[in-house]
Amino acid sequence: MNLSFFDQFTSPCLMGIPLTLISLMFPPLLFPSPKNRWLTNRLSTLQSWLLHLITKQLMTPLNQKGHKWALILTSLMMLLLTINLLGLLPYTFTPTTQLSMNMALAFPLWLATLLTGLRNQPSASLGHLLPEGTPTPLIPALILIETISLLIRPLALGVRLTANLTAGHLLIQLISTATIALLPIIPSISILTTMILLLLTILEVAVAMIQAYVFVLLLSLYLQENI
Amino acid sequence: VFHTTRPLHTTQQCLAPLPPLPEKGGEVRYGLIPEEFFQFFYPKTGVTGPYMFGTGLLLYFLSKEIYVINHETVAAACILSVIIYGVKKYGSDVAAFADKLNEEKVAKALAVKNDAIKDLEAAIEQEKKEQWRVEGRSYLFDAKRSNIAMLLETNYRERLLTVYNEVKKRLDYQVAMQNLKRQKEQDHMIQWVEKSVVQSITPQQQKESIAKCILDLKALSKSAQAAV
């Protein structure tokens, strides 16, 4: 099969049946569910340690009411982490490279934080539109700017994730194509390109984890302002 | 309350005793292929059998272009080498960390149990000591009783002495009074006798006595001269 550069970004389809749901539901299957045991095997111990770490990290800055969001934020983090990391394997489809998926995650969650803030403490959440200590003549301009910044948040969240992952995957494809194309011509340059590819792969692993963390962290920050 | 978080299976499905799970998973060669695969080939093809099979399969896929070498192959090689390097380098550390987490959990529970046992043993020792103390209680009471008796006795004796001294003082006073009275009477009488004697000495008697004294003295002086 001769792949073009963008075949990895097409949603998987088998004889006309879209397999997107399976590709989204598969990563959670990789986590063993906690059984009714006190001492678990190594994988379950590590998994529960990681979950505790993530939840503690996310929930420490939030007040009591924000702890209702613990489940969705932690599960979102684990989902994004697994999807991103699994996407680095060859011939896999990464759902988070699709803008539609990331906007579907970012927009409702951001809107939920905004509406929570506006409903429960409207003046406080609107007060975030003006930073403290601004000189008086700047106030109208700054409010406009802050409003635009607020409204652009879901776009930023979604596009950030999409762009990072898509760019990373595309770069990997391009550099490996260069490696293969240069192999019969100048093998030494090909080896240099392979080194670059190795470093890029390590970067992509890091980026996959960081982007997942940043997405969830920003959501928790927006929540902190509004709850 | 989130109903999505309700766990589906809260207990095991069957209450009969299940066999315990094995301690370790199945043996795997090269992290992917179970050992049973190699054992399956061993009787017919020996040790190199499965490797020949694998190589043949791979070459078949490559030569027939069932698997096409494209850019994904290089990307696959890179990511796989990164993964294998990571697992080889940090695998044992991660396993030790997981074991340590479990150990700490067990140690915490054991610590609770051991603390409870220690507290109970200390309580037993304390109780035994109290029982021993009870045995010696009669001696303690005897000692206290004799102590008090001695105190009472001493007090009584002291008071007796005080009484005696007081009485003696009064009696001495009376005796001294009587002595004084007698003394005074004697002195007075002596004085009176002396006074009357002196008064009774008439001048005639005085002259006679003086003349007698002179005669005595002369007689004595005579004898005295002789002695020198």
Tab-separated table of C-alpha atoms in Angstrom:
chain	number	residue	atom	x	y	z
A	1	MET	CA	0.000	0.000	0.000
A	2	ASN	CA	1.468	3.245	-1.032
A	3	LEU	CA	0.773	5.752	1.649
A	4	SER	CA	0.604	9.441	1.070
A	5	PHE	CA	1.403	11.758	3.880
A	6	PHE	CA	-2.143	12.287	4.912
A	7	ASP	CA	-3.403	8.738	5.028
A	8	GLN	CA	-2.641	8.590	8.706
A	9	PHE	CA	-5.059	11.408	9.367
A	10	THR	CA	-8.094	9.872	7.687
A	11	SER	CA	-10.663	8.459	10.065
A	12	PRO	CA	-10.547	4.692	9.851
A	13	CYS	CA	-13.254	3.144	7.761
A	14	LEU	CA	-13.862	-0.500	6.920
A	15	MET	CA	-15.926	-1.063	3.845
A	16	GLY	CA	-17.866	2.080	4.514
A	17	ILE	CA	-18.384	1.453	8.239
A	18	PRO	CA	-16.723	4.187	10.256
A	19	LEU	CA	-14.493	2.746	12.962
A	20	THR	CA	-13.940	6.032	14.777
A	21	LEU	CA	-15.856	4.900	17.827
A	22	ILE	CA	-13.729	1.769	18.155
A	23	SER	CA	-10.549	3.793	17.798
A	24	LEU	CA	-11.752	6.068	20.590
A	25	MET	CA	-12.966	3.293	22.876
A	26	PHE	CA	-9.931	1.060	22.468
A	27	PRO	CA	-7.390	2.971	24.625
A	28	PRO	CA	-9.495	2.751	27.808
A	29	LEU	CA	-9.566	-1.021	27.371
A	30	LEU	CA	-5.844	-1.058	28.046
A	31	PHE	CA	-6.327	-0.029	31.679
A	32	PRO	CA	-7.003	-2.939	34.058
A	33	SER	CA	-10.029	-2.178	36.175
A	34	PRO	CA	-9.345	-2.266	39.902
A	35	LYS	CA	-10.380	-5.610	41.275
A	36	ASN	CA	-11.620	-6.351	44.758
A	37	ARG	CA	-8.115	-6.926	46.059
A	38	TRP	CA	-6.029	-5.151	48.643
A	39	LEU	CA	-2.609	-5.890	47.142
A	40	THR	CA	-2.681	-5.732	43.356
A	41	ASN	CA	-0.154	-6.706	40.738
A	42	ARG	CA	2.486	-4.251	39.549
A	43	LEU	CA	0.477	-2.821	36.682
A	44	SER	CA	-2.572	-2.062	38.806
A	45	THR	CA	-0.414	-0.613	41.584
A	46	LEU	CA	1.352	1.685	39.158
A	47	GLN	CA	-1.913	2.665	37.530
A	48	SER	CA	-3.570	3.585	40.807
A	49	TRP	CA	-0.412	5.471	41.878
A	50	LEU	CA	-0.505	7.463	38.638
A	51	LEU	CA	-4.200	8.216	39.037
A	52	HIS	CA	-3.669	9.405	42.607
A	53	LEU	CA	-0.792	11.596	41.485
A	54	ILE	CA	-2.804	13.177	38.667
A	55	THR	CA	-5.903	13.728	40.790
A	56	LYS	CA	-3.944	15.239	43.652
A	57	GLN	CA	-2.059	17.522	41.272
A	58	LEU	CA	-5.238	18.736	39.599
A	59	MET	CA	-7.429	19.061	42.651
A	60	THR	CA	-5.097	20.791	45.105
A	61	PRO	CA	-5.721	24.327	43.816
A	62	LEU	CA	-9.477	23.828	43.596
A	63	ASN	CA	-11.933	24.434	46.391
A	64	GLN	CA	-14.502	21.944	47.638
A	65	LYS	CA	-17.002	22.616	44.854
A	66	GLY	CA	-14.373	22.088	42.194
A	67	HIS	CA	-13.765	18.562	43.397
A	68	LYS	CA	-16.915	17.513	41.583
A	69	TRP	CA	-14.862	17.842	38.408
A	70	ALA	CA	-12.221	15.361	39.603
A	71	LEU	CA	-13.633	12.403	37.719
A	72	ILE	CA	-14.043	14.039	34.353
A	73	LEU	CA	-10.699	15.830	34.445
A	74	THR	CA	-8.717	12.768	35.506
A	75	SER	CA	-10.409	10.494	32.989
A	76	LEU	CA	-9.915	13.104	30.274
A	77	MET	CA	-6.238	13.248	31.155
A	78	MET	CA	-5.843	9.490	30.979
A	79	LEU	CA	-7.743	9.313	27.675
A	80	LEU	CA	-5.656	12.017	26.018
A	81	LEU	CA	-2.439	10.542	27.362
A	82	THR	CA	-3.209	7.078	26.016
A	83	ILE	CA	-4.503	8.301	22.676
A	84	ASN	CA	-1.473	10.499	22.115
A	85	LEU	CA	1.051	7.878	23.127
A	86	LEU	CA	-0.600	5.089	21.147
A	87	GLY	CA	-0.656	7.346	18.097
A	88	LEU	CA	3.122	7.279	17.965
A	89	LEU	CA	3.091	3.616	16.980
A	90	PRO	CA	3.229	3.002	13.235
A	91	TYR	CA	0.072	2.616	11.221
A	92	THR	CA	-2.125	3.832	14.093
A	93	PHE	CA	-4.805	6.435	13.833
A	94	THR	CA	-4.658	9.209	16.427
A	95	PRO	CA	-8.135	10.602	17.084
A	96	THR	CA	-6.699	13.751	18.646
A	97	THR	CA	-5.260	14.834	15.311
A	98	GLN	CA	-8.818	15.536	14.202
A	99	LEU	CA	-9.886	19.090	14.937
A	100	SER	CA	-13.492	17.972	15.225
A	101	MET	CA	-12.680	15.640	18.102
A	102	ASN	CA	-10.622	18.191	20.005
A	103	MET	CA	-13.193	20.936	19.575
A	104	ALA	CA	-15.831	18.479	20.742
A	105	LEU	CA	-13.793	17.991	23.894
A	106	ALA	CA	-12.736	21.592	24.450
A	107	PHE	CA	-15.849	23.573	23.636
A	108	PRO	CA	-18.384	21.929	25.987
A	109	LEU	CA	-15.954	21.744	28.890
A	110	TRP	CA	-14.921	25.388	28.522
A	111	LEU	CA	-18.539	26.432	28.164
A	112	ALA	CA	-19.370	24.468	31.314
A	113	THR	CA	-16.751	26.377	33.303
A	114	LEU	CA	-17.957	29.699	31.898
A	115	LEU	CA	-21.628	29.016	32.644
A	116	THR	CA	-20.791	27.741	36.148
A	117	GLY	CA	-18.981	30.979	36.845
A	118	LEU	CA	-21.663	33.205	35.355
A	119	ARG	CA	-24.434	31.378	37.158
A	120	ASN	CA	-22.996	31.088	40.660
A	121	GLN	CA	-20.837	34.192	40.975
A	122	PRO	CA	-21.535	36.446	37.972
A	123	SER	CA	-19.798	39.567	39.235
A	124	ALA	CA	-16.666	37.677	40.279
A	125	SER	CA	-16.353	35.835	36.985
A	126	LEU	CA	-16.999	39.000	34.998
A	127	GLY	CA	-14.462	40.728	37.234
A	128	HIS	CA	-11.803	38.474	35.772
A	129	LEU	CA	-12.136	40.483	32.583
A	130	LEU	CA	-10.189	43.342	34.201
A	131	PRO	CA	-6.788	42.572	35.730
A	132	GLU	CA	-5.892	44.381	38.922
A	133	GLY	CA	-3.934	47.558	38.858
A	134	THR	CA	-4.675	48.690	35.331
A	135	PRO	CA	-4.458	52.410	34.722
A	136	THR	CA	-7.908	53.988	34.249
A	137	PRO	CA	-7.638	55.122	30.612
A	138	LEU	CA	-6.802	51.580	29.534
A	139	ILE	CA	-9.879	49.975	31.073
A	140	PRO	CA	-12.246	49.878	28.041
A	141	ALA	CA	-9.584	48.567	25.722
A	142	LEU	CA	-8.489	45.987	28.226
A	143	ILE	CA	-12.008	44.710	28.791
A	144	LEU	CA	-12.424	44.233	25.047
A	145	ILE	CA	-9.138	42.425	24.851
A	146	GLU	CA	-9.933	40.205	27.807
A	147	THR	CA	-13.351	39.348	26.357
A	148	ILE	CA	-11.785	38.311	23.096
A	149	SER	CA	-9.212	36.301	25.013
A	150	LEU	CA	-12.002	34.593	26.954
A	151	LEU	CA	-14.004	33.739	23.848
A	152	ILE	CA	-10.992	32.397	22.035
A	153	ARG	CA	-10.146	29.925	24.778
A	154	PRO	CA	-12.020	26.890	23.414
A	155	LEU	CA	-10.573	27.485	19.947
A	156	ALA	CA	-7.121	27.744	21.465
A	157	LEU	CA	-7.547	24.570	23.498
A	158	GLY	CA	-8.727	22.518	20.559
A	159	VAL	CA	-6.364	23.902	17.977
A	160	ARG	CA	-3.369	23.671	20.299
A	161	LEU	CA	-3.826	19.954	20.767
A	162	THR	CA	-4.640	19.304	17.119
A	163	ALA	CA	-1.773	21.376	15.775
A	164	ASN	CA	0.840	19.916	18.093
A	165	LEU	CA	-0.033	16.339	17.364
A	166	THR	CA	-0.660	16.765	13.668
A	167	ALA	CA	2.554	18.689	13.182
A	168	GLY	CA	4.515	16.102	15.116
A	169	HIS	CA	3.104	13.198	13.160
A	170	LEU	CA	3.606	14.952	9.879
A	171	LEU	CA	7.212	15.752	10.738
A	172	ILE	CA	7.873	12.134	11.577
A	173	GLN	CA	6.405	11.072	8.251
A	174	LEU	CA	8.398	13.637	6.297
A	175	ILE	CA	11.728	12.915	7.940
A	176	SER	CA	11.311	9.163	7.590
A	177	THR	CA	10.425	9.662	3.932
A	178	ALA	CA	13.614	11.694	3.564
A	179	THR	CA	15.568	8.913	5.276
A	180	ILE	CA	14.219	6.283	2.916
A	181	ALA	CA	14.666	8.468	-0.163
A	182	LEU	CA	18.279	9.338	0.733
A	183	LEU	CA	19.255	5.773	1.601
A	184	PRO	CA	20.301	4.644	-1.879
A	185	ILE	CA	21.784	8.063	-2.770
A	186	ILE	CA	23.832	9.311	0.206
A	187	PRO	CA	23.684	6.746	3.006
A	188	SER	CA	25.616	8.929	5.455
A	189	ILE	CA	23.085	11.761	5.221
A	190	SER	CA	20.442	9.110	5.601
A	191	ILE	CA	22.024	8.054	8.866
A	192	LEU	CA	22.116	11.676	10.012
A	193	THR	CA	18.455	11.953	9.198
A	194	THR	CA	17.816	8.813	11.204
A	195	MET	CA	19.485	10.444	14.200
A	196	ILE	CA	17.221	13.456	13.773
A	197	LEU	CA	14.280	11.125	13.555
A	198	LEU	CA	15.255	9.402	16.803
A	199	LEU	CA	15.482	12.720	18.606
A	200	LEU	CA	12.196	13.805	17.087
A	201	THR	CA	10.559	10.597	18.272
A	202	ILE	CA	11.691	11.254	21.826
A	203	LEU	CA	10.368	14.822	21.490
A	204	GLU	CA	7.074	13.513	20.217
A	205	VAL	CA	6.712	11.198	23.192
A	206	ALA	CA	7.281	14.158	25.471
A	207	VAL	CA	4.915	16.374	23.469
A	208	ALA	CA	2.196	13.735	23.585
A	209	MET	CA	2.303	13.652	27.369
A	210	ILE	CA	2.719	17.387	27.806
A	211	GLN	CA	-0.133	18.322	25.479
A	212	ALA	CA	-2.521	16.052	27.326
A	213	TYR	CA	-1.433	17.584	30.631
A	214	VAL	CA	-1.678	21.145	29.316
A	215	PHE	CA	-5.188	20.614	27.978
A	216	VAL	CA	-6.466	19.351	31.305
A	217	LEU	CA	-4.452	21.876	33.309
A	218	LEU	CA	-5.888	24.806	31.382
A	219	LEU	CA	-9.392	23.477	31.888
A	220	SER	CA	-8.749	23.220	35.615
A	221	LEU	CA	-7.395	26.785	35.592
A	222	TYR	CA	-10.509	28.065	33.854
A	223	LEU	CA	-12.472	26.173	36.459
A	224	GLN	CA	-10.529	27.755	39.293
A	225	GLU	CA	-11.462	31.206	38.090
A	226	ASN	CA	-15.113	30.427	37.812
A	227	ILE	CA	-16.094	28.090	40.626
B	1	VAL	CA	-24.380	11.381	42.629
B	2	PHE	CA	-22.969	10.250	39.311
B	3	HIS	CA	-24.649	7.069	38.142
B	4	THR	CA	-21.990	6.648	35.491
B	5	THR	CA	-19.516	5.921	38.222
B	6	ARG	CA	-21.554	3.153	39.762
B	7	PRO	CA	-19.385	0.070	39.525
B	8	LEU	CA	-20.973	-2.775	37.623
B	9	HIS	CA	-19.507	-5.722	39.474
B	10	THR	CA	-18.973	-5.115	43.157
B	11	THR	CA	-18.463	-8.713	44.255
B	12	GLN	CA	-17.033	-11.732	42.563
B	13	GLN	CA	-19.542	-13.512	40.410
B	14	CYS	CA	-19.336	-16.883	42.054
B	15	LEU	CA	-19.109	-17.473	45.778
B	16	ALA	CA	-17.340	-20.825	45.465
B	17	PRO	CA	-13.647	-20.728	46.349
B	18	LEU	CA	-11.660	-19.850	43.250
B	19	PRO	CA	-8.183	-21.201	42.632
B	20	PRO	CA	-5.494	-18.631	43.430
B	21	LEU	CA	-3.984	-16.675	40.572
B	22	PRO	CA	-0.487	-17.660	39.485
B	23	GLU	CA	2.397	-15.672	40.913
B	24	LYS	CA	3.975	-14.766	37.554
B	25	GLY	CA	2.627	-14.538	34.008
B	26	GLY	CA	3.577	-16.867	31.217
B	27	GLU	CA	7.158	-17.009	29.995
B	28	VAL	CA	7.752	-14.812	26.941
B	29	ARG	CA	10.672	-14.657	24.594
B	30	TYR	CA	11.657	-11.282	23.128
B	31	GLY	CA	8.803	-9.675	25.064
B	32	LEU	CA	6.226	-10.787	22.497
B	33	ILE	CA	6.252	-14.460	21.654
B	34	PRO	CA	5.196	-16.992	24.278
B	35	GLU	CA	7.595	-19.738	25.175
B	36	GLU	CA	5.001	-22.370	24.264
B	37	PHE	CA	5.436	-21.388	20.610
B	38	PHE	CA	9.063	-22.463	20.698
B	39	GLN	CA	8.232	-25.590	22.668
B	40	PHE	CA	5.626	-26.457	20.046
B	41	PHE	CA	8.259	-26.392	17.300
B	42	TYR	CA	11.001	-28.060	19.296
B	43	PRO	CA	10.165	-31.779	18.768
B	44	LYS	CA	10.050	-31.470	14.996
B	45	THR	CA	12.540	-28.741	14.133
B	46	GLY	CA	14.755	-28.279	17.158
B	47	VAL	CA	15.981	-24.949	18.437
B	48	THR	CA	16.245	-23.052	15.154
B	49	GLY	CA	12.798	-24.056	13.926
B	50	PRO	CA	10.761	-21.046	15.032
B	51	TYR	CA	13.496	-18.636	13.918
B	52	MET	CA	13.544	-20.155	10.439
B	53	PHE	CA	9.790	-19.901	10.358
B	54	GLY	CA	9.896	-16.239	11.405
B	55	THR	CA	12.589	-15.315	8.918
B	56	GLY	CA	10.774	-17.106	6.131
B	57	LEU	CA	7.524	-15.377	6.977
B	58	LEU	CA	9.181	-11.966	7.059
B	59	LEU	CA	10.961	-12.504	3.747
B	60	TYR	CA	7.738	-13.760	2.203
B	61	PHE	CA	5.906	-10.617	3.269
B	62	LEU	CA	8.706	-8.391	2.025
B	63	SER	CA	9.286	-10.077	-1.289
B	64	LYS	CA	5.639	-10.375	-2.190
B	65	GLU	CA	5.111	-6.762	-1.057
B	66	ILE	CA	2.362	-7.851	1.268
B	67	TYR	CA	4.206	-5.576	3.678
B	68	VAL	CA	5.493	-2.557	1.775
B	69	ILE	CA	8.569	-0.735	3.057
B	70	ASN	CA	7.591	2.883	3.234
B	71	HIS	CA	8.214	5.824	5.512
B	72	GLU	CA	6.223	4.195	8.262
B	73	THR	CA	8.814	1.429	8.477
B	74	VAL	CA	11.538	3.852	9.438
B	75	ALA	CA	9.201	5.603	11.868
B	76	ALA	CA	8.306	2.193	13.321
B	77	ALA	CA	11.965	1.308	13.730
B	78	CYS	CA	12.594	4.570	15.577
B	79	ILE	CA	9.672	4.385	17.964
B	80	LEU	CA	10.324	0.718	18.674
B	81	SER	CA	13.970	1.361	19.441
B	82	VAL	CA	12.981	4.196	21.800
B	83	ILE	CA	10.449	1.968	23.541
B	84	ILE	CA	12.832	-0.976	23.878
B	85	TYR	CA	15.601	1.270	25.176
B	86	GLY	CA	13.254	2.774	27.740
B	87	VAL	CA	11.974	-0.599	28.909
B	88	LYS	CA	15.443	-2.127	29.160
B	89	LYS	CA	16.881	0.809	31.042
B	90	TYR	CA	14.061	1.709	33.426
B	91	GLY	CA	12.060	-1.503	33.561
B	92	SER	CA	13.575	-2.962	36.695
B	93	ASP	CA	13.422	0.400	38.486
B	94	VAL	CA	9.745	0.774	37.722
B	95	ALA	CA	9.084	-2.789	38.905
B	96	ALA	CA	11.015	-2.137	42.108
B	97	PHE	CA	9.012	1.057	42.631
B	98	ALA	CA	5.724	-0.808	42.227
B	99	ASP	CA	6.923	-3.476	44.655
B	100	LYS	CA	7.956	-0.773	47.089
B	101	LEU	CA	4.473	0.767	46.970
B	102	ASN	CA	2.946	-2.586	47.807
B	103	GLU	CA	5.515	-3.205	50.539
B	104	GLU	CA	4.714	0.128	52.158
B	105	LYS	CA	1.013	-0.725	52.142
B	106	VAL	CA	1.665	-4.066	53.833
B	107	ALA	CA	4.139	-2.517	56.250
B	108	LYS	CA	1.602	0.087	57.346
B	109	ALA	CA	-0.963	-2.592	58.154
B	110	LEU	CA	1.652	-4.723	59.915
B	111	ALA	CA	2.774	-1.711	61.897
B	112	VAL	CA	-0.763	-1.215	63.168
B	113	LYS	CA	-0.959	-4.864	64.168
B	114	ASN	CA	2.454	-4.821	65.855
B	115	ASP	CA	1.685	-1.636	67.730
B	116	ALA	CA	-1.540	-3.159	69.020
B	117	ILE	CA	0.323	-6.292	70.127
B	118	LYS	CA	3.008	-4.217	71.859
B	119	ASP	CA	0.435	-2.128	73.680
B	120	LEU	CA	-1.365	-5.232	74.885
B	121	GLU	CA	1.871	-6.828	76.076
B	122	ALA	CA	2.792	-3.691	77.982
B	123	ALA	CA	-0.677	-3.738	79.549
B	124	ILE	CA	-0.136	-7.375	80.589
B	125	GLU	CA	3.190	-6.490	82.232
B	126	GLN	CA	1.549	-3.610	84.033
B	127	GLU	CA	-1.226	-5.875	85.275
B	128	LYS	CA	1.266	-8.466	86.555
B	129	LYS	CA	3.136	-5.752	88.419
B	130	GLU	CA	-0.071	-4.556	90.022
B	131	GLN	CA	-0.863	-8.088	91.143
B	132	TRP	CA	2.577	-8.416	92.739
B	133	ARG	CA	2.013	-5.123	94.447
B	134	VAL	CA	-1.259	-6.358	95.908
B	135	GLU	CA	0.584	-9.268	97.567
B	136	GLY	CA	2.879	-6.872	99.395
B	137	ARG	CA	0.033	-4.704	100.564
B	138	SER	CA	-0.254	-6.338	104.043
B	139	TYR	CA	3.392	-5.583	104.802
B	140	LEU	CA	2.826	-2.026	103.767
B	141	PHE	CA	-0.133	-1.673	106.097
B	142	ASP	CA	1.770	-3.276	109.012
B	143	ALA	CA	4.644	-0.907	108.544
B	144	LYS	CA	2.303	2.043	108.426
B	145	ARG	CA	0.457	0.849	111.495
B	146	SER	CA	3.659	0.440	113.581
B	147	ASN	CA	4.837	3.796	112.369
B	148	ILE	CA	1.696	5.440	113.628
B	149	ALA	CA	1.892	3.571	116.937
B	150	MET	CA	5.404	4.770	117.419
B	151	LEU	CA	4.391	8.308	116.726
B	152	LEU	CA	1.581	8.103	119.255
B	153	GLU	CA	3.891	6.584	121.871
B	154	THR	CA	6.474	9.284	121.347
B	155	ASN	CA	3.883	11.957	121.632
B	156	TYR	CA	2.525	10.451	124.819
B	157	ARG	CA	5.955	10.242	126.371
B	158	GLU	CA	6.733	13.794	125.463
B	159	ARG	CA	3.583	15.005	127.099
B	160	LEU	CA	4.304	12.914	130.175
B	161	LEU	CA	7.699	14.526	130.471
B	162	THR	CA	6.157	17.943	130.142
B	163	VAL	CA	3.689	17.204	132.899
B	164	TYR	CA	6.443	15.919	135.159
B	165	ASN	CA	8.568	18.977	134.553
B	166	GLU	CA	5.715	21.324	135.294
B	167	VAL	CA	4.832	19.595	138.531
B	168	LYS	CA	8.465	19.533	139.592
B	169	LYS	CA	8.757	23.215	138.933
B	170	ARG	CA	5.843	23.975	141.182
B	171	LEU	CA	7.109	21.747	143.944
B	172	ASP	CA	10.610	23.203	143.702
B	173	TYR	CA	9.068	26.577	144.098
B	174	GLN	CA	7.364	25.572	147.283
B	175	VAL	CA	10.583	24.034	148.655
B	176	ALA	CA	12.548	27.084	147.763
B	177	MET	CA	9.989	29.262	149.501
B	178	GLN	CA	10.273	27.233	152.663
B	179	ASN	CA	14.060	27.280	152.569
B	180	LEU	CA	14.042	30.956	152.045
B	181	LYS	CA	11.705	31.488	154.949
B	182	ARG	CA	13.846	29.370	157.277
B	183	GLN	CA	16.981	31.156	156.111
B	184	LYS	CA	15.460	34.505	156.758
B	185	GLU	CA	14.325	33.444	160.181
B	186	GLN	CA	17.783	32.140	161.028
B	187	ASP	CA	19.500	35.242	159.847
B	188	HIS	CA	17.160	37.437	161.682
B	189	MET	CA	17.546	35.473	164.846
B	190	ILE	CA	21.349	35.509	164.611
B	191	GLN	CA	21.343	39.192	164.061
B	192	TRP	CA	19.059	39.742	166.969
B	193	VAL	CA	21.184	37.568	169.222
B	194	GLU	CA	24.301	39.349	168.164
B	195	LYS	CA	22.733	42.706	168.705
B	196	SER	CA	21.507	41.830	172.141
B	197	VAL	CA	24.850	40.357	173.098
B	198	VAL	CA	26.660	43.432	171.938
B	199	GLN	CA	24.223	45.580	173.805
B	200	SER	CA	24.573	43.512	176.870
B	201	ILE	CA	28.252	44.029	177.063
B	202	THR	CA	28.518	46.650	179.890
B	203	PRO	CA	31.497	48.993	180.121
B	204	GLN	CA	32.658	47.189	183.264
B	205	GLN	CA	32.845	43.933	181.454
B	206	GLN	CA	34.643	45.596	178.656
B	207	LYS	CA	37.378	46.955	180.906
B	208	GLU	CA	37.818	43.653	182.612
B	209	SER	CA	38.117	41.823	179.362
B	210	ILE	CA	40.639	44.290	177.993
B	211	ALA	CA	42.819	44.024	181.164
B	212	LYS	CA	42.662	40.233	180.914
B	213	CYS	CA	43.691	40.381	177.329
B	214	ILE	CA	46.715	42.537	178.199
B	215	LEU	CA	47.796	40.157	180.907
B	216	ASP	CA	47.425	37.241	178.485
B	217	LEU	CA	49.459	39.087	175.929
B	218	LYS	CA	52.232	39.769	178.398
B	219	ALA	CA	52.317	36.203	179.395
B	220	LEU	CA	52.452	35.164	175.783
B	221	SER	CA	55.165	37.677	174.995
B	222	LYS	CA	57.276	36.250	177.675
B	223	SER	CA	56.868	32.755	176.418
B	224	ALA	CA	57.360	34.054	172.958
B	225	GLN	CA	60.646	35.632	173.607
B	226	ALA	CA	61.803	32.378	174.910
B	227	ALA	CA	60.805	30.635	171.672
B	228	VAL	CA	62.795	32.956	169.403
